[in-house]
Amino acid sequence: VLGVVLDDVLEHKPADADVLVVSDGSTDGTAELCRERGWNYIELPVNLGLAGCFQTGMKYALREGYSYAAQFDGDGQHRAEDVRLLLEKMKEGEYDIVLGSRFLQKKRGGSMRELGSRLISLAIFLSTGKKLTDPTCGLRLYRKTVIEDFALRLNYGPEPDTISYLIRKGCRIAEVAVEVRERRAG
């Protein structure tokens, strides 16, 4: 799946964008595939989980001085062409974070996962006053203003509670409608 995902990302990325794969203690051949294809990657020696993997990518983005960093899951759910939509939205409104949303233009179903997403949206609204339709989507874009926070603060991860905290702290957040496919793996 990673090969298909990365081929899609490389085909649709802006010419001046870099791609980094963070292999989170993976034993599925991710590092070997990255070496074979010449992809830029960081191989973590143990599984640190989503927050540790994400923070590794943000530390890299901070060190390299990037203006933006995209979070893009490697399980085949996201479409690489949607990253451009997030970037356009960020530039038009000077946002700090732009979230992809599966539910901005279509209704949620009744699955347990979607019910959980509704409850998280409600909790964010009650604590911040900000309505988010899809705070759990793994397709996101971050501006340099928050890359440093995510890179250097140990308790910051790409979770809804951190998003809620950042909203309360004054972070400007927007959503963009994206299409999410069924997971191919992971």
Coordinates of C-alpha atoms in Angstrom, one line a residue:
V1 CA 0.0 0.0 0.0
L2 CA 2.8 2.4 0.9
G3 CA 4.2 2.2 -2.7
V4 CA 0.8 3.2 -4.2
V5 CA 0.3 6.0 -1.6
L6 CA 3.8 7.5 -2.2
D7 CA 3.4 7.2 -6.0
D8 CA 0.2 9.2 -5.6
V9 CA 1.8 11.8 -3.4
L10 CA 4.8 12.2 -5.6
E11 CA 2.6 12.6 -8.7
H12 CA 0.4 15.3 -7.1
K13 CA 2.8 17.3 -4.9
P14 CA 3.8 20.8 -5.7
A15 CA 7.2 21.0 -7.5
D16 CA 8.8 22.7 -4.5
A17 CA 7.5 20.3 -1.9
D18 CA 9.5 17.6 -0.2
V19 CA 8.1 14.3 1.0
L20 CA 9.2 12.5 4.1
V21 CA 8.1 9.0 5.2
V22 CA 8.3 8.3 8.9
S23 CA 8.5 4.6 9.6
D24 CA 7.3 4.1 13.1
G25 CA 9.2 1.0 14.1
S26 CA 7.6 -0.8 11.2
T27 CA 8.4 -4.4 10.5
D28 CA 6.5 -4.5 7.1
G29 CA 9.4 -3.5 4.9
T30 CA 8.7 0.3 4.8
A31 CA 12.4 1.3 5.3
E32 CA 13.5 -1.2 2.7
L33 CA 11.0 0.1 0.2
C34 CA 12.0 3.7 0.9
R35 CA 15.7 2.8 0.3
E36 CA 14.9 0.9 -2.9
R37 CA 12.9 3.8 -4.4
G38 CA 15.2 6.6 -3.0
W39 CA 12.5 8.2 -0.9
N40 CA 13.4 10.5 2.0
Y41 CA 12.5 8.7 5.3
I42 CA 13.2 8.5 9.0
E43 CA 13.2 5.0 10.5
L44 CA 12.2 5.0 14.2
P45 CA 13.8 2.1 16.1
V46 CA 10.6 1.3 18.0
N47 CA 6.9 2.0 17.6
L48 CA 6.2 5.4 19.2
G49 CA 2.6 5.6 18.1
L50 CA 0.9 8.3 16.2
A51 CA 2.0 11.2 18.5
G52 CA 5.7 10.2 18.4
C53 CA 5.7 9.5 14.7
F54 CA 3.9 12.8 14.0
Q55 CA 6.3 14.7 16.3
T56 CA 9.3 13.2 14.4
G57 CA 7.9 14.6 11.2
M58 CA 7.3 18.0 12.8
K59 CA 10.9 18.1 14.2
Y60 CA 12.2 17.4 10.7
A61 CA 10.0 20.2 9.2
L62 CA 11.2 22.7 11.9
R63 CA 14.8 21.7 11.4
E64 CA 14.5 22.1 7.6
G65 CA 12.7 25.5 8.0
Y66 CA 9.5 24.5 6.1
S67 CA 6.7 27.0 5.9
Y68 CA 4.1 24.2 5.9
A69 CA 3.9 20.6 6.9
A70 CA 1.2 18.2 5.8
Q71 CA 0.1 15.1 7.8
F72 CA -0.9 12.3 5.4
D73 CA -1.7 8.8 6.5
G74 CA 0.0 5.9 4.7
D75 CA -3.0 3.6 4.7
G76 CA -4.4 4.6 1.4
Q77 CA -7.4 6.7 2.7
H78 CA -6.3 10.1 1.5
R79 CA -6.0 11.5 -2.0
A80 CA -2.8 13.4 -2.6
E81 CA -4.6 15.9 -4.9
D82 CA -6.5 17.1 -1.8
V83 CA -3.4 18.5 -0.2
R84 CA -3.5 21.4 -2.7
L85 CA -7.0 22.2 -1.5
L86 CA -5.7 22.5 2.1
L87 CA -2.8 24.7 0.9
E88 CA -5.2 27.0 -1.1
K89 CA -7.4 27.4 2.0
M90 CA -4.5 28.1 4.3
K91 CA -3.1 30.8 2.0
E92 CA -6.5 32.5 1.4
G93 CA -7.3 32.9 5.1
E94 CA -3.9 32.9 6.9
Y95 CA -4.9 29.9 8.9
D96 CA -2.6 28.1 11.3
I97 CA -4.1 24.6 10.7
V98 CA -6.4 23.4 7.9
L99 CA -8.2 20.1 8.5
G100 CA -9.5 17.8 5.8
S101 CA -13.2 17.0 6.4
R102 CA -15.2 14.1 5.2
F103 CA -18.3 15.7 6.5
L104 CA -18.2 19.3 5.5
Q105 CA -20.4 18.7 2.4
K106 CA -21.9 15.3 3.2
K107 CA -23.7 13.9 6.2
R108 CA -22.1 11.4 8.5
G109 CA -23.4 7.9 8.6
G110 CA -24.4 6.0 11.7
S111 CA -21.3 3.9 12.4
M112 CA -19.7 3.8 15.8
R113 CA -16.7 5.6 14.4
E114 CA -18.8 8.4 13.0
L115 CA -20.7 8.6 16.3
G116 CA -17.4 9.0 18.1
S117 CA -16.4 11.8 15.7
R118 CA -19.7 13.6 16.4
L119 CA -19.0 13.4 20.1
I120 CA -15.5 14.7 19.7
S121 CA -16.9 17.6 17.5
L122 CA -19.4 18.4 20.3
A123 CA -16.7 18.4 22.9
I124 CA -14.6 20.8 20.9
F125 CA -17.6 23.0 20.3
L126 CA -18.5 23.1 24.0
S127 CA -14.9 23.9 25.1
T128 CA -14.0 26.4 22.3
G129 CA -17.2 27.6 20.5
K130 CA -15.6 26.4 17.2
K131 CA -17.6 24.0 15.0
L132 CA -15.5 21.3 13.4
T133 CA -17.1 18.7 11.3
D134 CA -14.3 16.2 11.2
P135 CA -11.7 16.7 13.9
T136 CA -10.3 13.1 13.5
C137 CA -9.4 13.2 9.8
G138 CA -5.7 12.4 9.4
L139 CA -5.3 14.8 6.4
R140 CA -4.1 18.1 7.8
L141 CA -1.8 21.0 6.9
Y142 CA 0.1 23.0 9.5
R143 CA 1.7 26.5 9.1
K144 CA 5.1 27.3 10.4
T145 CA 3.5 29.1 13.4
V146 CA 2.4 25.8 14.9
I147 CA 5.1 23.4 13.5
E148 CA 7.4 24.5 16.3
D149 CA 4.8 23.9 18.9
F150 CA 4.2 20.4 17.7
A151 CA 7.9 19.7 17.3
L152 CA 9.0 20.9 20.7
R153 CA 6.1 20.3 23.1
L154 CA 6.2 16.8 24.5
N155 CA 2.4 16.6 25.1
Y156 CA 1.4 18.0 21.7
G157 CA 0.1 15.4 19.2
P158 CA -2.3 15.4 16.3
E159 CA -5.2 14.6 18.5
P160 CA -8.5 16.5 18.9
D161 CA -7.7 17.6 22.5
T162 CA -4.6 19.4 21.2
I163 CA -6.6 21.0 18.4
S164 CA -9.1 22.1 21.0
Y165 CA -6.3 23.5 23.2
L166 CA -4.7 25.4 20.2
I167 CA -8.1 26.9 19.3
R168 CA -8.4 28.2 22.9
K169 CA -4.9 29.6 22.6
G170 CA -5.9 31.6 19.5
C171 CA -4.9 29.2 16.7
R172 CA -6.9 29.9 13.5
I173 CA -8.3 26.6 12.1
A174 CA -10.4 25.9 9.0
E175 CA -11.7 22.8 7.3
V176 CA -11.8 21.8 3.6
A177 CA -14.0 19.2 2.1
V178 CA -12.0 16.1 1.1
E179 CA -12.8 12.7 -0.2
V180 CA -11.6 9.8 2.0
R181 CA -11.4 6.3 0.7
E182 CA -11.7 3.0 2.6
R183 CA -8.4 2.0 4.2
R184 CA -6.4 -0.3 2.1
A185 CA -4.2 -1.4 5.0
G186 CA -3.2 -0.5 8.5

